[in-house]
């Protein structure tokens, strides 16, 4: 690519905004503090920064991401409205554009059509893709037709930039002005506005870059997405990215009880107070099987590379455990499908039939769990032999 072609493909407005806000935070704010630090009400502006960071950050993770992109739950109109307003303060485009890009990312992960393809480099996945025009040109919003039916989403798509500027920059400046006058307005703009924006930006960007580079893959290695508990701490739970790519419609990212996922907890609270419903959850058995299949792939790779022969008895125990597990898994899937079909056709199914099918599901769950325990025992034995 020659320099002229490169320059034609730069999104200059985006680039200037991203670089300008970053420089303002790292250079402009320290200079301002050096000159006026003694006059700044740090409790006020620190509180505004935290409040705006949580509001805009959660509006991206809960609203733009899990609600609108993945439809992982239903939300009442006040929840949708607030996430659209404060999502705009992240200045990451409208919900419609954001969701379109994100759905293409999941459909084409690590391929050329992935908007923030990590295969094109860490910086590209982090923020370079925002600064450059797509190779194939701007993509039409044909994959978000469902969202276009929401009048709130349509309104935000038209006015997101104005909303983002007024609420994201204007509100912190106004609060500062009302309390401290001119110095307060400047402090609010720089701390609760610009610096908060940069923090939210890179919180989001690191999911696309770092969580496709560092971490582990407990559920699948079919794409580059990785789990990172460290990133989860800074991204409202979005760091469990390997789980998310394997089960993208689940409202949870941190599925284990001990995993830090404030977005999940917020959605759960919204459900309890009647402002969220139809939370989508992947069955525990499906998640556990994904972990097992990933371990099986890892073991198979290690066996191929193993130079010395492994005890035939140990390998046979593991192979038999795999076969038993596969049969139990198939039986559980079949029973679950039968039960779900009967529930959907409840007018044609008697209560006795539904009860019988539910009991069948419960029985296959017990058998599957038992097969899992046997598999884990055989797996541990094989791992010990492999060293």
Coordinates of N, CA and C in Angstrom, one line a residue, residues 39-175:
X39 N -7.1 24.2 43.4 CA -8.4 24.7 43.4 C -9.5 23.7 43.0
X40 N -9.0 22.5 42.7 CA -9.9 21.4 42.2 C -10.5 20.7 43.4
X41 N -11.9 20.6 43.3 CA -12.6 19.8 44.3 C -12.5 18.3 43.9
X42 N -11.5 17.6 44.5 CA -11.2 16.3 44.0 C -12.3 15.3 44.4
X43 N -12.9 15.5 45.5 CA -14.1 14.6 45.9 C -15.2 14.7 44.9
X44 N -15.5 15.9 44.5 CA -16.6 16.1 43.5 C -16.2 15.5 42.2
X45 N -15.1 15.8 41.6 CA -14.7 15.4 40.3 C -14.4 13.9 40.2
X46 N -13.8 13.4 41.4 CA -13.5 12.0 41.4 C -14.8 11.2 41.4
X47 N -15.8 11.7 42.2 CA -17.2 11.0 42.2 C -17.8 11.1 40.8
X48 N -17.8 12.2 40.2 CA -18.4 12.3 38.8 C -17.7 11.4 37.9
X49 N -16.3 11.3 37.9 CA -15.6 10.4 37.1 C -16.1 9.0 37.3
X50 N -16.1 8.5 38.5 CA -16.5 7.1 38.8 C -18.0 6.9 38.3
X51 N -18.9 7.8 38.6 CA -20.3 7.7 38.2 C -20.4 7.6 36.7
X52 N -19.7 8.5 36.0 CA -19.8 8.5 34.6 C -19.2 7.3 34.0
X53 N -18.1 6.9 34.6 CA -17.4 5.7 34.0 C -18.3 4.4 34.2
X54 N -18.9 4.3 35.3 CA -19.8 3.2 35.5 C -21.0 3.3 34.6
X55 N -21.6 4.5 34.5 CA -22.8 4.6 33.6 C -22.5 4.4 32.2
X56 N -21.4 4.9 31.7 CA -21.1 4.7 30.3 C -20.5 3.3 30.0
X57 N -19.7 2.8 30.9 CA -19.1 1.5 30.7 C -20.2 0.4 30.8
X58 N -21.1 0.5 31.8 CA -22.1 -0.5 31.9 C -23.1 -0.4 30.7
X59 N -23.3 0.8 30.2 CA -24.2 1.0 29.1 C -23.7 0.3 27.8
X60 N -22.4 0.2 27.7 CA -21.8 -0.5 26.6 C -21.9 -2.0 26.8
X61 N -21.5 -2.5 28.0 CA -21.4 -3.9 28.3 C -22.8 -4.5 28.4
X62 N -23.7 -3.9 29.2 CA -25.0 -4.4 29.4 C -26.0 -4.0 28.2
X63 N -25.9 -2.8 27.7 CA -26.8 -2.3 26.7 C -26.3 -2.6 25.3
X64 N -25.3 -1.9 24.8 CA -24.9 -2.2 23.4 C -24.5 -3.6 23.2
X65 N -23.8 -4.3 24.2 CA -23.3 -5.6 23.9 C -24.3 -6.7 24.2
X66 N -24.7 -6.9 25.5 CA -25.5 -8.1 25.8 C -26.9 -7.9 25.5
X67 N -27.5 -6.7 25.6 CA -28.9 -6.5 25.3 C -29.1 -6.4 23.8
X68 N -28.5 -5.4 23.2 CA -28.8 -5.1 21.7 C -28.0 -6.0 20.8
X69 N -26.7 -6.3 21.0 CA -26.0 -7.1 20.0 C -26.4 -8.5 20.1
X70 N -26.5 -9.1 21.3 CA -26.8 -10.5 21.4 C -28.2 -10.9 21.9
X71 N -29.0 -9.9 22.2 CA -30.4 -10.2 22.6 C -30.4 -11.2 23.7
X72 N -29.5 -11.1 24.6 CA -29.4 -12.1 25.7 C -30.4 -11.9 26.8
X73 N -31.2 -10.9 26.7 CA -32.3 -10.7 27.6 C -33.2 -9.6 27.1
X74 N -34.4 -9.5 27.6 CA -35.4 -8.4 27.2 C -35.3 -7.3 28.3
X75 N -35.4 -6.1 27.9 CA -35.4 -5.0 28.9 C -36.5 -4.0 28.7
X76 N -37.0 -3.4 29.8 CA -38.0 -2.4 29.8 C -37.5 -1.2 29.1
X77 N -38.4 -0.3 28.7 CA -38.0 0.9 27.9 C -37.1 1.8 28.7
X78 N -37.3 2.0 30.1 CA -36.4 2.8 30.8 C -34.9 2.3 30.7
X79 N -34.8 1.0 30.8 CA -33.4 0.4 30.8 C -32.8 0.7 29.4
X80 N -33.6 0.4 28.3 CA -33.1 0.6 27.0 C -32.8 2.1 26.8
X81 N -33.6 3.0 27.2 CA -33.4 4.4 27.1 C -32.1 4.9 27.8
X82 N -31.9 4.5 29.0 CA -30.8 4.9 29.8 C -29.5 4.3 29.2
X83 N -29.5 3.1 28.7 CA -28.3 2.5 28.1 C -28.0 3.1 26.8
X84 N -29.0 3.6 26.1 CA -28.8 4.3 24.8 C -28.2 5.7 25.0
X85 N -28.7 6.4 26.1 CA -28.2 7.7 26.4 C -26.7 7.6 26.9
X86 N -26.5 6.8 27.9 CA -25.1 6.7 28.4 C -24.2 5.9 27.6
X87 N -24.7 5.0 26.7 CA -23.9 4.4 25.8 C -23.3 5.4 24.8
X88 N -24.1 6.4 24.4 CA -23.7 7.4 23.5 C -22.5 8.2 24.1
X89 N -22.5 8.3 25.4 CA -21.4 9.1 26.1 C -20.0 8.4 25.9
X90 N -20.1 7.1 25.6 CA -18.8 6.4 25.3 C -18.2 6.8 24.0
X91 N -19.0 7.5 23.1 CA -18.6 7.9 21.8 C -18.0 6.8 21.0
X92 N -18.7 5.7 21.0 CA -18.3 4.5 20.2 C -19.2 4.2 19.1
X93 N -19.9 5.2 18.6 CA -20.9 5.2 17.5 C -22.2 4.9 18.1
X94 N -23.2 4.8 17.2 CA -24.6 4.5 17.7 C -24.7 3.1 18.0
X95 N -25.7 2.7 18.7 CA -25.9 1.3 19.1 C -26.1 0.5 17.8
X96 N -26.8 1.0 16.8 CA -27.0 0.3 15.6 C -25.7 0.0 14.9
X97 N -24.8 0.9 14.7 CA -23.5 0.7 14.1 C -22.7 -0.2 14.9
X98 N -22.6 0.0 16.2 CA -21.8 -0.8 17.1 C -22.2 -2.3 17.1
X99 N -23.5 -2.5 17.1 CA -24.0 -3.9 17.1 C -23.8 -4.6 15.8
X100 N -23.9 -3.8 14.7 CA -23.6 -4.4 13.4 C -22.2 -4.8 13.3
X101 N -21.3 -4.0 13.7 CA -19.9 -4.4 13.7 C -19.6 -5.6 14.6
X102 N -20.3 -5.6 15.7 CA -20.0 -6.7 16.7 C -20.6 -8.0 16.2
X103 N -21.8 -8.0 15.6 CA -22.3 -9.2 15.1 C -21.5 -9.8 13.9
X104 N -20.9 -8.9 13.1 CA -20.0 -9.4 12.1 C -18.7 -9.9 12.7
X105 N -18.3 -9.4 13.8 CA -17.1 -9.9 14.5 C -17.3 -11.3 14.9
X106 N -18.5 -11.6 15.5 CA -18.8 -13.0 15.9 C -19.0 -13.9 14.8
X107 N -19.6 -13.5 13.7 CA -19.8 -14.3 12.5 C -18.5 -14.6 11.8
X108 N -17.6 -13.7 11.8 CA -16.4 -13.8 11.0 C -15.1 -13.7 11.8
X109 N -15.1 -14.2 13.1 CA -14.0 -14.0 13.9 C -12.7 -14.5 13.3
X110 N -11.7 -13.7 13.3 CA -10.3 -14.0 12.8 C -10.3 -14.1 11.3
X111 N -11.3 -13.8 10.6 CA -11.3 -13.8 9.1 C -11.2 -12.3 8.6
X112 N -11.1 -12.2 7.3 CA -11.0 -10.9 6.7 C -12.2 -10.0 6.9
X113 N -13.4 -10.6 7.1 CA -14.6 -9.8 7.2 C -14.8 -9.4 8.7
X114 N -13.9 -9.9 9.6 CA -14.0 -9.5 11.0 C -13.6 -8.0 11.1
X115 N -14.4 -7.1 11.5 CA -14.1 -5.7 11.6 C -12.8 -5.4 12.4
X116 N -12.6 -6.1 13.5 CA -11.4 -5.9 14.3 C -10.7 -7.2 14.5
X117 N -10.3 -7.7 13.3 CA -9.5 -8.9 13.2 C -8.2 -8.9 13.8
X118 N -8.0 -9.7 14.8 CA -6.7 -9.7 15.6 C -5.5 -10.2 14.7
X119 N -5.9 -11.0 13.6 CA -4.8 -11.5 12.7 C -4.1 -10.3 12.0
X120 N -4.7 -9.1 12.0 CA -4.1 -8.0 11.3 C -3.3 -7.2 12.3
X121 N -3.1 -7.7 13.5 CA -2.2 -7.1 14.4 C -2.9 -6.5 15.6
X122 N -2.2 -6.4 16.7 CA -2.7 -6.0 18.0 C -3.3 -4.6 17.9
X123 N -2.5 -3.6 17.3 CA -3.0 -2.3 17.3 C -4.2 -2.1 16.4
X124 N -4.3 -2.9 15.3 CA -5.4 -2.8 14.4 C -6.7 -3.3 15.2
X125 N -6.6 -4.4 15.9 CA -7.7 -4.9 16.7 C -8.1 -3.9 17.8
X126 N -7.1 -3.3 18.3 CA -7.3 -2.4 19.5 C -8.1 -1.1 19.1
X127 N -7.5 -0.4 18.1 CA -8.1 0.9 17.7 C -7.8 1.2 16.2
X128 N -6.9 0.5 15.6 CA -6.6 0.9 14.2 C -7.8 0.7 13.3
X129 N -8.6 -0.3 13.6 CA -9.8 -0.5 12.7 C -10.7 0.7 12.7
X130 N -10.8 1.4 13.8 CA -11.6 2.6 13.9 C -11.0 3.8 13.1
X131 N -9.7 3.8 13.0 CA -9.0 4.9 12.3 C -8.9 4.7 10.8
X132 N -9.2 3.5 10.3 CA -9.0 3.2 8.9 C -10.3 2.7 8.3
X133 N -10.6 3.1 7.0 CA -11.8 2.6 6.3 C -11.6 1.1 6.1
X134 N -12.8 0.4 6.1 CA -12.7 -1.1 5.9 C -12.3 -1.4 4.4
X135 N -11.6 -2.5 4.2 CA -11.0 -2.8 2.9 C -12.2 -2.9 1.9
X136 N -13.3 -3.5 2.3 CA -14.4 -3.7 1.3 C -15.4 -2.6 1.3
X137 N -15.0 -1.4 2.0 CA -16.0 -0.3 2.1 C -16.9 -0.5 3.3
X138 N -17.6 0.5 3.6 CA -18.5 0.5 4.8 C -19.6 -0.6 4.6
X139 N -19.9 -1.4 5.6 CA -20.8 -2.4 5.5 C -22.2 -1.9 5.8
X140 N -23.2 -2.4 5.0 CA -24.6 -1.9 5.2 C -25.1 -2.5 6.6
X141 N -26.1 -1.9 7.1 CA -26.7 -2.3 8.4 C -27.8 -3.4 8.2
X142 N -27.5 -4.3 7.4 CA -28.5 -5.3 7.1 C -28.6 -6.4 8.2
X143 N -27.6 -6.5 9.0 CA -27.7 -7.5 10.1 C -28.2 -7.1 11.4
X144 N -28.8 -5.8 11.4 CA -29.5 -5.3 12.6 C -30.9 -4.8 12.3
X145 N -31.5 -5.5 11.3 CA -32.9 -5.1 11.0 C -33.8 -5.2 12.2
X146 N -33.6 -6.2 13.1 CA -34.4 -6.4 14.2 C -34.3 -5.2 15.2
X147 N -33.1 -4.6 15.3 CA -33.0 -3.4 16.1 C -33.6 -2.2 15.5
X148 N -33.7 -2.1 14.2 CA -34.3 -1.0 13.6 C -35.8 -0.8 13.9
X149 N -36.4 -1.9 14.4 CA -37.8 -1.8 14.7 C -38.0 -1.1 16.1
X150 N -37.0 -0.9 16.8 CA -37.1 -0.2 18.1 C -36.9 1.3 17.9
X151 N -38.0 2.1 18.2 CA -37.9 3.6 17.9 C -36.8 4.3 18.8
X152 N -36.5 3.8 19.9 CA -35.5 4.4 20.8 C -34.1 4.2 20.1
X153 N -33.9 3.0 19.5 CA -32.6 2.7 18.8 C -32.5 3.6 17.6
X154 N -33.6 3.8 16.9 CA -33.6 4.6 15.7 C -33.3 6.1 16.0
X155 N -33.9 6.5 17.1 CA -33.7 7.9 17.5 C -32.2 8.1 17.9
X156 N -31.7 7.2 18.7 CA -30.3 7.3 19.2 C -29.3 7.2 18.0
X157 N -29.7 6.4 17.0 CA -28.8 6.3 15.8 C -28.7 7.7 15.1
X158 N -29.7 8.4 15.1 CA -29.7 9.7 14.4 C -29.0 10.8 15.3
X159 N -29.1 10.7 16.6 CA -28.7 11.8 17.5 C -27.6 11.4 18.4
X160 N -26.9 10.2 18.2 CA -26.0 9.7 19.2 C -24.8 10.7 19.5
X161 N -24.3 11.3 18.5 CA -23.1 12.2 18.7 C -23.5 13.4 19.5
X162 N -24.7 14.0 19.3 CA -25.1 15.2 20.0 C -25.4 14.8 21.5
X163 N -26.0 13.6 21.7 CA -26.3 13.1 23.0 C -25.0 12.8 23.8
X164 N -24.0 12.2 23.1 CA -22.7 11.9 23.7 C -22.0 13.2 24.1
X165 N -22.0 14.2 23.3 CA -21.3 15.4 23.6 C -22.0 16.2 24.8
X166 N -23.4 16.3 24.7 CA -24.1 17.0 25.7 C -24.1 16.3 27.1
X167 N -24.3 15.0 27.1 CA -24.3 14.3 28.4 C -22.9 13.9 28.8
X168 N -22.1 13.4 27.9 CA -20.7 12.9 28.2 C -19.7 14.0 28.6
X169 N -19.8 15.2 27.9 CA -18.9 16.3 28.2 C -19.6 17.4 29.0
X170 N -20.9 17.7 28.5 CA -21.6 18.8 29.1 C -22.0 18.6 30.5
X171 N -22.5 17.4 30.9 CA -23.0 17.1 32.2 C -21.9 17.3 33.3
X172 N -20.7 16.6 33.1 CA -19.6 16.8 34.1 C -19.2 18.3 34.2
X173 N -19.1 19.0 33.1 CA -18.7 20.4 33.1 C -19.8 21.2 33.8
X174 N -21.1 20.9 33.6 CA -22.1 21.7 34.2 C -22.1 21.5 35.7
X175 N -21.9 20.2 36.2 CA -21.9 19.9 37.6 C -20.7 20.7 38.2

